[in-house]
GROMACS .gro file of C-alpha atoms in nm:
model
  288
    1MET     CA    1   1.614  14.528  24.974
    2PRO     CA    2   1.562  14.384  24.625
    3GLN     CA    3   1.275  14.168  24.567
    4LEU     CA    4   1.336  13.911  24.306
    5ALA     CA    5   1.098  13.663  24.092
    6VAL     CA    6   1.280  13.330  24.037
    7THR     CA    7   1.142  13.108  23.774
    8HIS     CA    8   1.298  12.754  23.726
    9VAL     CA    9   1.128  12.529  23.465
   10THR     CA   10   1.256  12.171  23.390
   11THR     CA   11   1.112  11.994  23.096
   12TYR     CA   12   1.163  11.621  23.000
   13ASP     CA   13   1.062  11.507  22.641
   14TYR     CA   14   1.043  11.125  22.601
   15SER     CA   15   1.050  10.958  22.265
   16LYS     CA   16   0.768  10.716  22.355
   17ASP     CA   17   0.475  10.712  22.610
   18VAL     CA   18   0.656  10.634  22.944
   19GLU     CA   19   0.524  10.563  23.322
   20LEU     CA   20   0.668  10.818  23.551
   21GLY     CA   21   0.794  10.696  23.901
   22PRO     CA   22   0.777  10.931  24.198
   23HIS     CA   23   0.977  11.254  24.147
   24ARG     CA   24   1.136  11.444  24.440
   25MET     CA   25   1.167  11.826  24.399
   26MET     CA   26   1.368  12.069  24.603
   27LEU     CA   27   1.263  12.410  24.453
   28ARG     CA   28   1.126  12.619  24.739
   29PRO     CA   29   1.373  12.882  24.861
   30ARG     CA   30   1.492  12.843  25.223
   31GLU     CA   31   1.377  13.133  25.447
   32SER     CA   32   1.642  13.294  25.667
   33PRO     CA   33   1.695  13.614  25.838
   34HIS     CA   34   1.815  13.744  25.504
   35LEU     CA   35   1.562  13.591  25.283
   36HIS     CA   36   1.188  13.636  25.319
   37LEU     CA   37   0.979  13.409  25.101
   38VAL     CA   38   0.677  13.626  24.972
   39GLU     CA   39   0.514  13.366  24.756
   40HIS     CA   40   0.595  13.010  24.581
   41GLU     CA   41   0.401  12.821  24.325
   42LEU     CA   42   0.483  12.485  24.190
   43HIS     CA   43   0.296  12.347  23.884
   44VAL     CA   44   0.360  11.984  23.753
   45GLU     CA   45   0.227  11.852  23.417
   46PRO     CA   46   0.101  11.592  23.351
   47THR     CA   47  -0.132  11.613  23.658
   48ALA     CA   48   0.016  11.483  23.982
   49ASP     CA   49  -0.060  11.430  24.344
   50VAL     CA   50   0.213  11.648  24.517
   51GLU     CA   51   0.298  11.602  24.885
   52TRP     CA   52   0.507  11.836  25.087
   53SER     CA   53   0.744  11.762  25.368
   54GLN     CA   54   1.073  11.856  25.536
   55ASP     CA   55   1.392  11.646  25.521
   56VAL     CA   56   1.647  11.606  25.812
   57SER     CA   57   1.814  11.926  25.718
   58GLY     CA   58   1.475  12.119  25.716
   59ASN     CA   59   1.459  12.141  25.326
   60ALA     CA   60   1.124  12.175  25.191
   61VAL     CA   61   1.064  11.862  24.966
   62ALA     CA   62   0.776  11.804  24.721
   63GLU     CA   63   0.709  11.461  24.595
   64ALA     CA   64   0.496  11.406  24.281
   65THR     CA   65   0.328  11.086  24.195
   66PHE     CA   66   0.156  11.020  23.855
   67GLY     CA   67  -0.110  10.824  23.731
   68GLN     CA   68  -0.091  10.807  23.349
   69PRO     CA   69   0.166  10.769  23.069
   70THR     CA   70   0.308  11.074  22.906
   71ARG     CA   71   0.552  11.179  22.670
   72ARG     CA   72   0.657  11.501  22.852
   73LEU     CA   73   0.722  11.599  23.209
   74ARG     CA   74   0.728  11.989  23.291
   75ILE     CA   75   0.804  12.111  23.628
   76ALA     CA   76   0.761  12.469  23.676
   77SER     CA   77   0.844  12.659  24.009
   78ARG     CA   78   0.807  13.034  24.073
   79ALA     CA   79   0.913  13.209  24.382
   80VAL     CA   80   0.907  13.575  24.476
   81ILE     CA   81   1.154  13.666  24.740
   82ASP     CA   82   1.289  13.976  24.946
   83LEU     CA   83   1.673  13.933  24.955
   84GLU     CA   84   1.841  14.124  25.241
   85ALA     CA   85   2.183  13.974  25.266
   86PRO     CA   86   2.440  14.268  25.313
   87ARG     CA   87   2.722  14.293  25.053
   88TRP     CA   88   3.000  14.323  25.320
   89PRO     CA   89   2.884  14.125  25.610
   90VAL     CA   90   3.044  14.127  25.960
   91PHE     CA   91   3.044  13.799  26.140
   92PRO     CA   92   3.021  13.781  26.515
   93ILE     CA   93   3.230  13.483  26.557
   94ALA     CA   94   3.256  13.384  26.923
   95ALA     CA   95   3.598  13.442  27.090
   96SER     CA   96   3.663  13.090  27.132
   97ALA     CA   97   3.645  13.014  26.760
   98ALA     CA   98   3.810  13.339  26.634
   99SER     CA   99   4.176  13.157  26.622
  100TYR     CA  100   4.232  12.821  26.442
  101PRO     CA  101   4.265  12.550  26.578
  102PHE     CA  102   3.987  12.549  26.796
  103LEU     CA  103   3.735  12.296  26.950
  104TYR     CA  104   3.363  12.294  26.880
  105SER     CA  105   3.163  12.242  27.207
  106ALA     CA  106   3.035  11.873  27.282
  107GLU     CA  107   2.701  11.970  27.177
  108ASP     CA  108   2.789  12.131  26.855
  109TRP     CA  109   3.025  11.848  26.755
  110THR     CA  110   2.742  11.597  26.821
  111ASP     CA  111   2.499  11.783  26.612
  112LEU     CA  112   2.733  11.859  26.338
  113GLY     CA  113   2.808  11.493  26.327
  114ALA     CA  114   2.873  11.367  25.952
  115LEU     CA  115   2.887  11.734  25.835
  116ALA     CA  116   3.233  11.769  26.017
  117GLY     CA  117   3.378  11.446  25.850
  118PRO     CA  118   3.508  11.396  25.520
  119GLN     CA  119   3.271  11.221  25.262
  120TYR     CA  120   3.544  11.110  24.999
  121ALA     CA  121   3.832  10.849  25.057
  122ASP     CA  122   4.162  11.031  25.078
  123PRO     CA  123   4.393  10.742  25.170
  124THR     CA  124   4.727  10.895  25.124
  125GLY     CA  125   4.618  11.223  25.302
  126ARG     CA  126   4.665  11.426  24.987
  127LEU     CA  127   4.367  11.643  25.023
  128ALA     CA  128   4.442  11.694  25.404
  129GLY     CA  129   4.798  11.796  25.297
  130TRP     CA  130   4.691  12.027  25.052
  131ALA     CA  131   4.440  12.186  25.291
  132GLY     CA  132   4.682  12.202  25.561
  133ALA     CA  133   4.927  12.413  25.356
  134PHE     CA  134   4.673  12.697  25.409
  135VAL     CA  135   4.738  12.704  25.770
  136MET     CA  136   5.016  12.957  25.805
  137ALA     CA  137   5.055  12.968  26.196
  138HIS     CA  138   4.944  12.806  26.507
  139PRO     CA  139   4.712  12.969  26.600
  140THR     CA  140   4.584  13.172  26.293
  141ASP     CA  141   4.277  13.375  26.244
  142THR     CA  142   3.989  13.143  26.156
  143LEU     CA  143   3.809  13.341  25.903
  144SER     CA  144   4.133  13.448  25.723
  145LEU     CA  145   4.229  13.067  25.687
  146LEU     CA  146   3.890  12.988  25.535
  147LYS     CA  147   3.908  13.276  25.301
  148ASP     CA  148   4.253  13.168  25.208
  149LEU     CA  149   4.121  12.812  25.146
  150ALA     CA  150   3.850  12.945  24.915
  151GLU     CA  151   4.073  13.151  24.735
  152GLY     CA  152   4.316  12.839  24.685
  153VAL     CA  153   4.032  12.659  24.541
  154ALA     CA  154   3.970  12.923  24.283
  155MET     CA  155   4.343  12.961  24.201
  156GLU     CA  156   4.387  12.585  24.158
  157THR     CA  157   4.095  12.541  23.931
  158VAL     CA  158   3.926  12.672  23.628
  159TYR     CA  159   3.553  12.699  23.614
  160ARG     CA  160   3.398  12.488  23.345
  161SER     CA  161   3.015  12.425  23.301
  162ARG     CA  162   2.930  12.038  23.291
  163GLU     CA  163   2.579  11.942  23.177
  164VAL     CA  164   2.626  11.582  23.248
  165GLU     CA  165   2.487  11.447  23.587
  166GLY     CA  166   2.705  11.372  23.891
  167THR     CA  167   2.980  11.550  24.091
  168GLN     CA  168   3.361  11.516  24.065
  169GLY     CA  169   3.540  11.409  24.378
  170PRO     CA  170   3.768  11.648  24.528
  171LEU     CA  171   4.101  11.483  24.421
  172GLU     CA  172   3.957  11.458  24.070
  173THR     CA  173   3.895  11.812  24.057
  174LEU     CA  174   4.237  11.899  24.178
  175ASP     CA  175   4.390  11.648  23.921
  176LEU     CA  176   4.179  11.796  23.636
  177GLY     CA  177   4.224  12.147  23.742
  178SER     CA  178   3.885  12.238  23.635
  179GLY     CA  179   3.513  12.176  23.751
  180SER     CA  180   3.166  12.320  23.757
  181CYS     CA  181   3.034  12.516  24.047
  182ARG     CA  182   2.930  12.197  24.230
  183ASP     CA  183   3.276  12.019  24.176
  184LEU     CA  184   3.433  12.344  24.330
  185ALA     CA  185   3.198  12.337  24.634
  186VAL     CA  186   3.280  11.984  24.693
  187LEU     CA  187   3.639  12.053  24.692
  188PHE     CA  188   3.620  12.335  24.933
  189ALA     CA  189   3.372  12.160  25.170
  190GLU     CA  190   3.580  11.856  25.170
  191ALA     CA  191   3.912  12.041  25.232
  192ALA     CA  192   3.757  12.236  25.523
  193ARG     CA  193   3.631  11.909  25.667
  194THR     CA  194   3.991  11.780  25.677
  195LEU     CA  195   4.084  12.070  25.881
  196GLY     CA  196   3.796  11.995  26.127
  197PHE     CA  197   3.532  12.250  26.019
  198GLY     CA  198   3.164  12.163  25.993
  199ALA     CA  199   3.067  12.228  25.636
  200ARG     CA  200   2.746  12.167  25.428
  201LEU     CA  201   2.669  12.203  25.060
  202VAL     CA  202   2.406  12.449  24.942
  203SER     CA  203   2.226  12.443  24.611
  204GLY     CA  204   2.010  12.731  24.473
  205TYR     CA  205   2.034  13.021  24.245
  206LEU     CA  206   2.288  13.289  24.167
  207HIS     CA  207   2.162  13.647  24.091
  208ASP     CA  208   2.373  13.825  23.859
  209PRO     CA  209   2.209  14.172  23.732
  210ARG     CA  210   2.540  14.287  23.615
  211ARG     CA  211   2.633  13.987  23.432
  212GLN     CA  212   2.969  13.955  23.587
  213LEU     CA  213   2.973  13.651  23.799
  214THR     CA  214   3.112  13.316  23.707
  215GLY     CA  215   2.874  13.034  23.647
  216SER     CA  216   2.588  13.253  23.551
  217THR     CA  217   2.390  13.278  23.233
  218GLY     CA  218   2.192  13.621  23.174
  219GLU     CA  219   2.071  13.757  23.520
  220GLY     CA  220   2.082  13.428  23.705
  221SER     CA  221   2.119  13.049  23.696
  222THR     CA  222   2.135  12.737  23.928
  223HIS     CA  223   2.443  12.748  24.132
  224ALA     CA  224   2.617  12.562  24.432
  225TRP     CA  225   2.828  12.682  24.724
  226VAL     CA  226   2.917  12.605  25.061
  227GLU     CA  227   2.851  12.703  25.440
  228ILE     CA  228   3.089  12.675  25.717
  229TYR     CA  229   2.976  12.647  26.087
  230LEU     CA  230   3.147  12.892  26.330
  231PRO     CA  231   3.028  12.930  26.705
  232GLY     CA  232   2.865  13.284  26.719
  233ALA     CA  233   2.813  13.359  26.365
  234GLY     CA  234   2.656  13.022  26.278
  235TRP     CA  235   2.652  12.916  25.912
  236ILE     CA  236   2.890  13.138  25.698
  237THR     CA  237   2.852  13.142  25.333
  238PHE     CA  238   3.152  13.091  25.086
  239ASP     CA  239   3.138  13.072  24.726
  240PRO     CA  240   3.464  12.948  24.581
  241THR     CA  241   3.332  12.987  24.215
  242ASN     CA  242   3.315  13.352  24.259
  243ARG     CA  243   3.580  13.400  24.531
  244ALA     CA  244   3.282  13.558  24.731
  245LEU     CA  245   3.216  13.554  25.127
  246GLY     CA  246   2.849  13.607  25.244
  247SER     CA  247   2.507  13.552  25.074
  248ALA     CA  248   2.457  13.842  24.862
  249ASP     CA  249   2.330  13.749  24.519
  250LEU     CA  250   2.278  13.397  24.647
  251VAL     CA  251   1.935  13.235  24.683
  252PRO     CA  252   1.969  12.909  24.896
  253VAL     CA  253   1.704  12.625  24.810
  254ALA     CA  254   1.859  12.322  24.991
  255VAL     CA  255   2.151  12.229  25.223
  256GLY     CA  256   2.309  11.892  25.262
  257ARG     CA  257   2.615  11.677  25.345
  258ARG     CA  258   2.651  11.546  24.959
  259MET     CA  259   2.565  11.714  24.636
  260GLU     CA  260   2.343  11.447  24.529
  261GLN     CA  261   2.117  11.486  24.824
  262ILE     CA  262   2.020  11.840  24.723
  263SER     CA  263   1.937  11.820  24.332
  264PRO     CA  264   1.642  12.011  24.237
  265VAL     CA  265   1.472  11.717  24.065
  266ILE     CA  266   1.505  11.364  24.119
  267GLY     CA  267   1.293  11.088  23.963
  268HIS     CA  268   1.288  10.807  23.707
  269PHE     CA  269   1.059  10.659  23.439
  270TYR     CA  270   0.945  10.338  23.300
  271GLY     CA  271   0.903  10.242  22.936
  272PRO     CA  272   1.018  10.071  22.621
  273ARG     CA  273   1.402   9.977  22.613
  274ASP     CA  274   1.430  10.216  22.334
  275ALA     CA  275   1.259  10.512  22.506
  276SER     CA  276   1.498  10.805  22.531
  277SER     CA  277   1.456  11.141  22.725
  278GLU     CA  278   1.588  11.488  22.663
  279MET     CA  279   1.596  11.762  22.951
  280ARG     CA  280   1.586  12.127  22.922
  281ILE     CA  281   1.628  12.369  23.213
  282GLU     CA  282   1.529  12.728  23.191
  283VAL     CA  283   1.612  12.965  23.517
  284ASN     CA  284   1.503  13.326  23.499
  285ILE     CA  285   1.560  13.577  23.783
  286LYS     CA  286   1.426  13.926  23.763
  287GLY     CA  287   1.395  14.221  23.991
  288GLN     CA  288   1.025  14.318  24.080
   0.00000   0.00000   0.00000
């Protein structure tokens, strides 16, 4: 049971004094049967009033409001966690969902809602056709189908780090044949939704003590992946960037329907027209 210290520092430097609008922060790891949060600290400079709440997905959200002009905003989060996720998980999928296609119960379907519906336009059915090509038989094994789909994302694309904001649409990622971890996650989630699965996107951290995983810098970095809901097993983790199944080496922070809902820091500033900003992000993950 490794205990990890996760430090995430975001710094904005402004060329002139600016007024900061409210900033929303999702930086507190999500507790689960496989993750115990030992402690968490959040520090914001300049001084701010910070209010905590939970959003509709149960994510911990901190909102900071500021009272004075500044030329720098620094947001520092430090969490200590016990990570217990097995490296080779076995999922107790209900018999009713072990073979695809299957139907969610009426209650599950209602609760999944928009998580089971595509979020990007696919007017010609191209993405649906691409995803449907992984269905080898009717019926077929559900978990094997999802593994094949995740493997297909990895084979169809090349990982490329992108520092710019925003996320590519799934068809754009297929056309380019490349994307960041968040782009590959969106492609996999959208493809799974076209097949009728409930899917949610996850933002958090990738722990990489062996420095062998794709999308990592050093022993850890921010990362994005997907969870698929299967009756009996619940939310199952897929990391298409690393062709991985299960949540070993992953520290979830926020889940949502779309990637822009789960950004670590969202905010704005007011200032002179020629005021500019520069952002730096530092993530460090160390065993305790």
